[in-house]
XYZ file of C-alpha atoms in Angstrom:
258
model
C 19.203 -13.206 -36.083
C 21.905 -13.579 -33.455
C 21.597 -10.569 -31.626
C 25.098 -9.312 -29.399
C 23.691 -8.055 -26.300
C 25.140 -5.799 -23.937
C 23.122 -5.798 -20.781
C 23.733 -5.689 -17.062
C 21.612 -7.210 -13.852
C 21.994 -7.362 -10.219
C 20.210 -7.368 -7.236
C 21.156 -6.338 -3.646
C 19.716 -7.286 -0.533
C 19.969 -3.346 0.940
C 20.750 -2.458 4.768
C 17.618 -2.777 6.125
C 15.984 -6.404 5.014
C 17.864 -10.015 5.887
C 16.012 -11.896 2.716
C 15.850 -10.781 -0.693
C 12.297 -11.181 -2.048
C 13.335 -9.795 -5.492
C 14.112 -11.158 -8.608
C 15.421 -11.182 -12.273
C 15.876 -12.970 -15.119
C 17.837 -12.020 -18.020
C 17.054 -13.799 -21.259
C 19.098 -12.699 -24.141
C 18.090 -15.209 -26.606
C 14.488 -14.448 -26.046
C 15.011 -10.702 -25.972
C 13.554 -10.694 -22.662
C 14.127 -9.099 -19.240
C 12.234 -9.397 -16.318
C 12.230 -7.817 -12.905
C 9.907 -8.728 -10.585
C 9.638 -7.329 -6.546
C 7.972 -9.979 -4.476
C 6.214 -9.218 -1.103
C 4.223 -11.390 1.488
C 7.586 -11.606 4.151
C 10.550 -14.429 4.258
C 10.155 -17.238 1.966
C 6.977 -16.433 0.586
C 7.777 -13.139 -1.213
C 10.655 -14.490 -2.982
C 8.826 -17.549 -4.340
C 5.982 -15.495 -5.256
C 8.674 -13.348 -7.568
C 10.502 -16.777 -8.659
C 7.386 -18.143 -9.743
C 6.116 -14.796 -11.932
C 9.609 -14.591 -13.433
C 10.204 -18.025 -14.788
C 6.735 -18.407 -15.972
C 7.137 -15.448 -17.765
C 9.982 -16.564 -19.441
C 8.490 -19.995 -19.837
C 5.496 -18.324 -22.157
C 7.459 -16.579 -24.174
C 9.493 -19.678 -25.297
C 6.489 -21.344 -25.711
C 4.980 -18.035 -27.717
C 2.827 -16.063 -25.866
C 2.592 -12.904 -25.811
C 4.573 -10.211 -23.418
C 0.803 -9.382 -21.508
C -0.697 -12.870 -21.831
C 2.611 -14.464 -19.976
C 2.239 -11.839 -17.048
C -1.342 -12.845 -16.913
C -0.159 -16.477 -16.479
C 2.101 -15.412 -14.304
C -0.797 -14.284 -11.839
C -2.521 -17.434 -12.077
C 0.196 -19.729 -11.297
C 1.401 -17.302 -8.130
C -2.454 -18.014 -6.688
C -2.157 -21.625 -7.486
C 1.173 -22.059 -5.546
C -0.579 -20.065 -3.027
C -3.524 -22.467 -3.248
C -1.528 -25.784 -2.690
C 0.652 -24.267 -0.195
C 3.808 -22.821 -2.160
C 4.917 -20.188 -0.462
C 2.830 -18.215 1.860
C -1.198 -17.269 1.776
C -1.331 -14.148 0.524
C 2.204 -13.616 -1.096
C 2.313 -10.929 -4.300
C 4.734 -9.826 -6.665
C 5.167 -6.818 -9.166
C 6.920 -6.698 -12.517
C 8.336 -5.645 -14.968
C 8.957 -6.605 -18.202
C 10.988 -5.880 -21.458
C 10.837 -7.717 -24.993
C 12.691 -6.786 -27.861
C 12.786 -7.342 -31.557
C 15.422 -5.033 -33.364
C 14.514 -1.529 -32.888
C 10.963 -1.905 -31.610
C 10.269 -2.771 -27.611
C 7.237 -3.946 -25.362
C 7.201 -3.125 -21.520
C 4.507 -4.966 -19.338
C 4.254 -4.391 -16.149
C 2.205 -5.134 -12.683
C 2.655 -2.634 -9.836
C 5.495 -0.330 -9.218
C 8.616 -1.847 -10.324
C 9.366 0.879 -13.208
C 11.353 0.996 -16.484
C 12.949 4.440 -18.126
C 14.441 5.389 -20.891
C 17.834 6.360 -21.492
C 17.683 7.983 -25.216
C 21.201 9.224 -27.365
C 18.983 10.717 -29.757
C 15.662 12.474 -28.067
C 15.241 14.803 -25.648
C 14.444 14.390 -22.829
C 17.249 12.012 -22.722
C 15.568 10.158 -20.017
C 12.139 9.499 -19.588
C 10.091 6.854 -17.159
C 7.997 4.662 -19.783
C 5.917 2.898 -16.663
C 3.078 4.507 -14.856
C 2.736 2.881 -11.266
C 0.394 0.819 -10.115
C 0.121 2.543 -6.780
C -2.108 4.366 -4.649
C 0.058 7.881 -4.510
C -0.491 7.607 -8.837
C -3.871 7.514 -8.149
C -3.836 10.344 -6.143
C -1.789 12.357 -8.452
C -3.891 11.600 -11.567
C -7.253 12.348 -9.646
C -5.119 15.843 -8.984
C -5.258 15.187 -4.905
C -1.709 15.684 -4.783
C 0.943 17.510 -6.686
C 3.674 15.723 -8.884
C 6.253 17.042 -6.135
C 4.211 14.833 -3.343
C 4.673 11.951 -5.227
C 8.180 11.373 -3.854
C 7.356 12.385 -0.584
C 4.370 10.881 0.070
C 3.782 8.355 3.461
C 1.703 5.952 1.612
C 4.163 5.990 -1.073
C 4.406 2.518 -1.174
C 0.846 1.386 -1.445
C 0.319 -0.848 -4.682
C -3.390 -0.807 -6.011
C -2.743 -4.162 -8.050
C 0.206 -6.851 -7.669
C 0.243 -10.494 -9.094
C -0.760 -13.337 -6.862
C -3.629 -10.645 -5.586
C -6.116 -12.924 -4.284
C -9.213 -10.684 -5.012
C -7.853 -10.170 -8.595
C -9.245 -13.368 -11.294
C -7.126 -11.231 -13.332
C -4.556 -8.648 -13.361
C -4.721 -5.181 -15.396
C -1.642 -5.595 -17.285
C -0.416 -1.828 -18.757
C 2.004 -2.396 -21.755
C 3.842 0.568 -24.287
C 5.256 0.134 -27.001
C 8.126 2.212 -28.442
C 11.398 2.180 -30.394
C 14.666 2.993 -29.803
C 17.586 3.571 -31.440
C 21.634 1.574 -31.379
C 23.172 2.987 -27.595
C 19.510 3.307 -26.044
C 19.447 1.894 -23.113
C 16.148 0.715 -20.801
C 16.644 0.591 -17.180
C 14.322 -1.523 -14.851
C 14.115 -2.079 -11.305
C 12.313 -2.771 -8.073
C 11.199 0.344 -5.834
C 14.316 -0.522 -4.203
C 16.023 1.705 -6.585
C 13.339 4.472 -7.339
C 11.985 5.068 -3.917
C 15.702 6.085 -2.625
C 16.924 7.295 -5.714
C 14.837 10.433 -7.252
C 14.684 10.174 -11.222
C 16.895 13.186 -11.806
C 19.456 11.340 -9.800
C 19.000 8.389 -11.430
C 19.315 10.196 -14.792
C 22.382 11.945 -13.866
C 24.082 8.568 -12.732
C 23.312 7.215 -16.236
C 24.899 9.939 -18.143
C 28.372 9.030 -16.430
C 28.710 6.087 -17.934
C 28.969 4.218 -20.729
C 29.015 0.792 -19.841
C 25.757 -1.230 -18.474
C 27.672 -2.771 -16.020
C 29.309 0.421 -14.006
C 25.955 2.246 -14.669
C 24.398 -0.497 -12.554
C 26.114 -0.755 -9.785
C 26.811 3.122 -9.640
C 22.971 3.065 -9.276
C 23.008 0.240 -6.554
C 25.236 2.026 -4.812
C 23.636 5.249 -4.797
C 20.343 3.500 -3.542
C 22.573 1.684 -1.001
C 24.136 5.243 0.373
C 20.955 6.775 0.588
C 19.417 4.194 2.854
C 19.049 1.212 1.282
C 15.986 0.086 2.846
C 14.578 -2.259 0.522
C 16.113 -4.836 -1.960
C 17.530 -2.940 -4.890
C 17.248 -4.630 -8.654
C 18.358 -3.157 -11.736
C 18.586 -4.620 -15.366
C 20.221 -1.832 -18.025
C 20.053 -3.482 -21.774
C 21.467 -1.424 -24.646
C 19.473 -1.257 -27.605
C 22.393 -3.259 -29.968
C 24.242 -1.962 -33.262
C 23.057 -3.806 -36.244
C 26.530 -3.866 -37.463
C 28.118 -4.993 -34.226
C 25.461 -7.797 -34.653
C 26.682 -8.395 -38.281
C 30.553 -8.418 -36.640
C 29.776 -10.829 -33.991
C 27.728 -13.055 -36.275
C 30.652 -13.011 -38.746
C 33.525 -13.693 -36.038
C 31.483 -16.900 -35.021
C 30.973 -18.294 -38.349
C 34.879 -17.966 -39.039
C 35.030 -19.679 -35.743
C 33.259 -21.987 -36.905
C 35.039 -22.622 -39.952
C 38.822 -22.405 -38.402
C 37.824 -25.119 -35.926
């Protein structure tokens, strides 16, 4: 079915960095988003996250599934590596949505995170990702307390990332969920969540209703508070079947007024 989405994506280089090694794709036919964070410095980071998002989206046109593209994804960032692409070394996280109707998949590698903005549940937002990262570890091992997380100096310590040269292959965490019409799922880089705490984030979303203002009122916010690290955020809204139905009928008139 022809599915009218309303999403929003941008990126933004922040104050601090002159290259933006971040990346998305937005792939509305597929039902697929991707952000992805790339590291390894200037031009090797951003082909490292070039390379994980367009294979991604290239094995999921082809039929794979959400965790087997990501896995791909990790080969072909050590094989560009291998035949010099890019730099020795260079990594990427990500972040990944798929949708079909009312039920979603998130995959993701690292600590690029996706959340939950809900018109029906409470807690109206929720984070669905669990970082890959080092402070996580800490947390879940109880070393440190939930309220260190934010504050922590080795806050940005991943324990896995794509393109990981000791890694043959990646551990890639997926959830599954659904979600109701006006639902929207939020992704981004650590751009966004290290300079933005959640409850800020949530109270951003609730202002708005539109994808678009939502995401650059959280670009923004990143921005004011620092901005020292390339900021990406993708918001999709879950669609309305019968918005779906309207569009699909407006384009077959279209089609038949032509």
């Amino acid at each position: 079915p022809m599915h009218f989405w309303r999403y929003s994506a941008a990126t933004d280089v922040g104050l601090q960095r002159n290259n933006n090694e971040d990346c998305y794709r937005s792939c509305p036919d597929l039902g697929l988003w991707i952000v992805a964070d790339g590291m390894g410095g200037h031009a090797a980071g951003e082909v490292a996250s070039a390379i994980v998002a367009d294979t991604i989206k290239h094995e999921m046109a082809e039929g794979a599934s959400l965790a087997e593209a990501v896995q791909a994804s990790h080969r072909e960032v050590l094989s560009a590596a291998a035949n010099g692409h890019g730099g020795q070394g260079m990594g990427s996280t990500v972040v990944a949505l798929q949708t079909n109707g009312h039920h979603y998949e998130i995959a993701w590698v690292g600590d690029s995170r996706a959340y939950l903005r809900s018109t029906t549940e409470t807690p109206a937002f929720s984070q669905i990702t669990t970082d890959h990262s080092y402070v996580q570890m800490l947390y879940q091992t109880g070393a440190i307390t939930e309220a260190e997380l934010d504050t922590h100096p080795e806050k940005n310590i991943i324990t896995q990332c794509l393109g990981s040269i000791e890694l043959e292959s990646v551990t890639v965490d997926t959830k599954e969920g659904e979600w109701q019409a006006g639902d929207w799922i939020i992704l981004c880089s650590d751009g966004l969540s290290d300079a933005v705490p959640s409850h800020e984030i949530a109270e951003i979303l609730a202002r708005y209703n539109s994808t678009q203002n939502a995401t650059t009122a959280l670009i923004e916010s990143a921005l004011a508070n620092g901005g020292k690290d390339n900021i990406t955020v993708t918001i999709v809204e879950c669609p309305n079947p019968y918005l779906n139905y309207l569009h699909t009928f407006t384009q077959s008139l279209t089609k038949i007024f032509k």
